[in-house]
């Protein structure tokens, strides 16, 4: 059993060639080798992570916007079952808020002054089950939530879509865009 709790922390997300999320994913791809004379317990591994009042601060390298994902409560529970050859992961989020800002000069995060809340989600639950048992689906994903509120105008929607596109195209690991030559004359028709 592994249990960890964090309260009041903020992770400053920096994308590198090996993203921290993929490193956590690799943690769960560990293979076990049988040991002669040792009987594995029914539940191989139990992992409990709980984050209270935490956030992820993301400042893209080549995009003039900042994002902050704040959560009041976030829990991860994982059980790896040997007899059933099954892995179960539960993610539970209570009160998550997504904020954006264009203030690139600020050294510290000031939510009320510099950020605008774009999204608020109440209770969100995600359950992932994977198994090698042919009697059951190989993977099963269940999601539920009570409410998701999105507050956007045309400008903030454009910035949010640009941020999503930037993350999806791995923008931090791409070369910076070429600055446009403003003084160049427009081509003639």
GROMACS .gro file of C-alpha atoms in nm:
model
  189
    1UNK     CA    1   0.000   0.000   0.000
    2UNK     CA    2   0.130   0.340  -0.102
    3UNK     CA    3  -0.049   0.656   0.017
    4UNK     CA    4   0.046   1.018  -0.038
    5UNK     CA    5  -0.134   1.343   0.037
    6UNK     CA    6  -0.050   1.700  -0.066
    7UNK     CA    7  -0.220   2.018   0.045
    8UNK     CA    8  -0.183   2.371  -0.089
    9UNK     CA    9   0.076   2.293  -0.357
   10UNK     CA   10   0.114   2.416  -0.712
   11UNK     CA   11   0.299   2.232  -0.986
   12UNK     CA   12   0.465   2.455  -1.244
   13UNK     CA   13   0.426   2.239  -1.554
   14UNK     CA   14   0.717   2.246  -1.797
   15UNK     CA   15   0.705   2.026  -2.102
   16UNK     CA   16   1.018   1.834  -2.183
   17UNK     CA   17   1.092   1.553  -2.423
   18UNK     CA   18   0.970   1.308  -2.160
   19UNK     CA   19   0.660   1.465  -2.009
   20UNK     CA   20   0.591   1.396  -1.638
   21UNK     CA   21   0.253   1.244  -1.726
   22UNK     CA   22   0.416   0.983  -1.950
   23UNK     CA   23   0.668   0.910  -1.674
   24UNK     CA   24   0.381   0.838  -1.434
   25UNK     CA   25   0.221   0.619  -1.701
   26UNK     CA   26   0.546   0.423  -1.733
   27UNK     CA   27   0.532   0.359  -1.358
   28UNK     CA   28   0.220   0.145  -1.413
   29UNK     CA   29   0.381  -0.055  -1.696
   30UNK     CA   30   0.615  -0.237  -1.459
   31UNK     CA   31   0.627  -0.612  -1.526
   32UNK     CA   32   0.635  -0.869  -1.247
   33UNK     CA   33   0.838  -1.186  -1.272
   34UNK     CA   34   0.737  -1.493  -1.071
   35UNK     CA   35   0.952  -1.591  -0.774
   36UNK     CA   36   0.970  -1.962  -0.695
   37UNK     CA   37   0.789  -2.045  -0.369
   38UNK     CA   38   0.629  -1.701  -0.329
   39UNK     CA   39   0.252  -1.661  -0.359
   40UNK     CA   40   0.141  -1.315  -0.467
   41UNK     CA   41  -0.128  -1.152  -0.251
   42UNK     CA   42  -0.478  -1.102  -0.391
   43UNK     CA   43  -0.425  -0.726  -0.433
   44UNK     CA   44  -0.077  -0.667  -0.566
   45UNK     CA   45  -0.060  -0.290  -0.530
   46UNK     CA   46  -0.281  -0.024  -0.376
   47UNK     CA   47  -0.200   0.337  -0.454
   48UNK     CA   48  -0.383   0.631  -0.297
   49UNK     CA   49  -0.297   0.990  -0.388
   50UNK     CA   50  -0.494   1.285  -0.258
   51UNK     CA   51  -0.441   1.652  -0.343
   52UNK     CA   52  -0.631   1.926  -0.156
   53UNK     CA   53  -0.625   2.290  -0.261
   54UNK     CA   54  -0.372   2.225  -0.536
   55UNK     CA   55  -0.313   2.349  -0.888
   56UNK     CA   56  -0.114   2.314  -1.208
   57UNK     CA   57   0.038   2.636  -1.345
   58UNK     CA   58   0.119   2.609  -1.716
   59UNK     CA   59   0.308   2.880  -1.904
   60UNK     CA   60   0.360   2.781  -2.269
   61UNK     CA   61   0.698   2.871  -2.414
   62UNK     CA   62   0.574   3.005  -2.750
   63UNK     CA   63   0.215   3.115  -2.676
   64UNK     CA   64   0.131   3.445  -2.500
   65UNK     CA   65  -0.116   3.294  -2.252
   66UNK     CA   66  -0.096   3.133  -1.908
   67UNK     CA   67  -0.325   2.863  -1.772
   68UNK     CA   68  -0.398   2.754  -1.416
   69UNK     CA   69  -0.598   2.445  -1.329
   70UNK     CA   70  -0.702   2.464  -0.964
   71UNK     CA   71  -0.877   2.186  -0.773
   72UNK     CA   72  -1.018   2.181  -0.424
   73UNK     CA   73  -0.991   1.804  -0.403
   74UNK     CA   74  -0.836   1.547  -0.637
   75UNK     CA   75  -0.793   1.179  -0.556
   76UNK     CA   76  -0.637   0.889  -0.742
   77UNK     CA   77  -0.687   0.532  -0.629
   78UNK     CA   78  -0.534   0.236  -0.806
   79UNK     CA   79  -0.566  -0.137  -0.742
   80UNK     CA   80  -0.376  -0.400  -0.936
   81UNK     CA   81  -0.541  -0.740  -0.885
   82UNK     CA   82  -0.333  -1.048  -0.965
   83UNK     CA   83  -0.600  -1.320  -0.944
   84UNK     CA   84  -0.835  -1.136  -1.177
   85UNK     CA   85  -0.547  -1.003  -1.389
   86UNK     CA   86  -0.714  -0.661  -1.366
   87UNK     CA   87  -0.608  -0.302  -1.298
   88UNK     CA   88  -0.852  -0.043  -1.167
   89UNK     CA   89  -0.789   0.333  -1.145
   90UNK     CA   90  -1.032   0.585  -1.001
   91UNK     CA   91  -0.994   0.961  -1.043
   92UNK     CA   92  -1.225   1.184  -0.838
   93UNK     CA   93  -1.218   1.563  -0.874
   94UNK     CA   94  -1.424   1.804  -0.666
   95UNK     CA   95  -1.450   2.168  -0.772
   96UNK     CA   96  -1.199   2.214  -1.052
   97UNK     CA   97  -1.151   2.555  -1.212
   98UNK     CA   98  -0.962   2.651  -1.528
   99UNK     CA   99  -0.819   3.004  -1.546
  100UNK     CA  100  -0.642   3.187  -1.831
  101UNK     CA  101  -0.430   3.502  -1.829
  102UNK     CA  102  -0.246   3.716  -2.082
  103UNK     CA  103  -0.035   3.891  -1.818
  104UNK     CA  104   0.309   3.759  -1.908
  105UNK     CA  105   0.511   3.994  -1.685
  106UNK     CA  106   0.373   3.878  -1.348
  107UNK     CA  107   0.615   3.662  -1.150
  108UNK     CA  108   0.348   3.529  -0.913
  109UNK     CA  109  -0.005   3.404  -0.969
  110UNK     CA  110  -0.275   3.654  -0.864
  111UNK     CA  111  -0.606   3.491  -0.958
  112UNK     CA  112  -0.836   3.785  -0.886
  113UNK     CA  113  -0.619   4.043  -1.060
  114UNK     CA  114  -0.461   3.865  -1.357
  115UNK     CA  115  -0.672   3.557  -1.440
  116UNK     CA  116  -1.020   3.492  -1.579
  117UNK     CA  117  -1.210   3.175  -1.488
  118UNK     CA  118  -1.325   2.993  -1.803
  119UNK     CA  119  -1.454   2.665  -1.666
  120UNK     CA  120  -1.583   2.526  -1.338
  121UNK     CA  121  -1.658   2.157  -1.284
  122UNK     CA  122  -1.829   2.026  -0.972
  123UNK     CA  123  -1.779   1.657  -0.899
  124UNK     CA  124  -1.611   1.456  -1.176
  125UNK     CA  125  -1.545   1.085  -1.146
  126UNK     CA  126  -1.345   0.874  -1.393
  127UNK     CA  127  -1.306   0.497  -1.354
  128UNK     CA  128  -1.068   0.300  -1.577
  129UNK     CA  129  -1.052  -0.080  -1.574
  130UNK     CA  130  -0.817  -0.292  -1.782
  131UNK     CA  131  -0.796  -0.671  -1.793
  132UNK     CA  132  -0.654  -0.955  -1.998
  133UNK     CA  133  -0.951  -1.179  -1.912
  134UNK     CA  134  -1.125  -1.271  -2.242
  135UNK     CA  135  -1.463  -1.284  -2.062
  136UNK     CA  136  -1.450  -0.909  -1.995
  137UNK     CA  137  -1.380  -0.604  -2.213
  138UNK     CA  138  -1.007  -0.532  -2.240
  139UNK     CA  139  -1.062  -0.177  -2.116
  140UNK     CA  140  -1.359   0.003  -1.970
  141UNK     CA  141  -1.393   0.377  -1.912
  142UNK     CA  142  -1.672   0.524  -1.699
  143UNK     CA  143  -1.713   0.897  -1.646
  144UNK     CA  144  -1.969   1.096  -1.452
  145UNK     CA  145  -2.008   1.455  -1.341
  146UNK     CA  146  -2.272   1.670  -1.179
  147UNK     CA  147  -2.213   2.001  -1.357
  148UNK     CA  148  -1.964   2.171  -1.585
  149UNK     CA  149  -2.000   2.546  -1.637
  150UNK     CA  150  -1.812   2.721  -1.917
  151UNK     CA  151  -1.782   3.101  -1.913
  152UNK     CA  152  -1.637   3.231  -2.239
  153UNK     CA  153  -1.663   3.525  -2.473
  154UNK     CA  154  -1.524   3.527  -2.827
  155UNK     CA  155  -1.175   3.639  -2.714
  156UNK     CA  156  -1.138   3.388  -2.432
  157UNK     CA  157  -1.278   3.107  -2.650
  158UNK     CA  158  -1.016   3.188  -2.916
  159UNK     CA  159  -0.737   3.181  -2.655
  160UNK     CA  160  -0.868   2.857  -2.507
  161UNK     CA  161  -0.883   2.690  -2.849
  162UNK     CA  162  -0.531   2.818  -2.928
  163UNK     CA  163  -0.407   2.669  -2.598
  164UNK     CA  164  -0.575   2.333  -2.666
  165UNK     CA  165  -0.425   2.328  -3.017
  166UNK     CA  166  -0.083   2.422  -2.877
  167UNK     CA  167  -0.092   2.138  -2.624
  168UNK     CA  168  -0.226   1.888  -2.881
  169UNK     CA  169   0.055   1.971  -3.126
  170UNK     CA  170   0.321   1.958  -2.851
  171UNK     CA  171   0.397   2.328  -2.899
  172UNK     CA  172   0.664   2.352  -2.628
  173UNK     CA  173   0.878   2.095  -2.812
  174UNK     CA  174   0.843   2.267  -3.151
  175UNK     CA  175   1.075   2.545  -3.269
  176UNK     CA  176   0.941   2.894  -3.196
  177UNK     CA  177   0.736   3.048  -3.475
  178UNK     CA  178   0.912   3.296  -3.701
  179UNK     CA  179   0.828   3.657  -3.613
  180UNK     CA  180   0.622   3.822  -3.885
  181UNK     CA  181   0.799   4.096  -4.074
  182UNK     CA  182   0.560   4.387  -4.014
  183UNK     CA  183   0.743   4.635  -4.239
  184UNK     CA  184   0.745   4.406  -4.542
  185UNK     CA  185   0.530   4.539  -4.826
  186UNK     CA  186   0.226   4.335  -4.921
  187UNK     CA  187   0.254   4.155  -5.255
  188UNK     CA  188   0.090   4.313  -5.554
  189UNK     CA  189  -0.207   4.137  -5.715
   0.00000   0.00000   0.00000
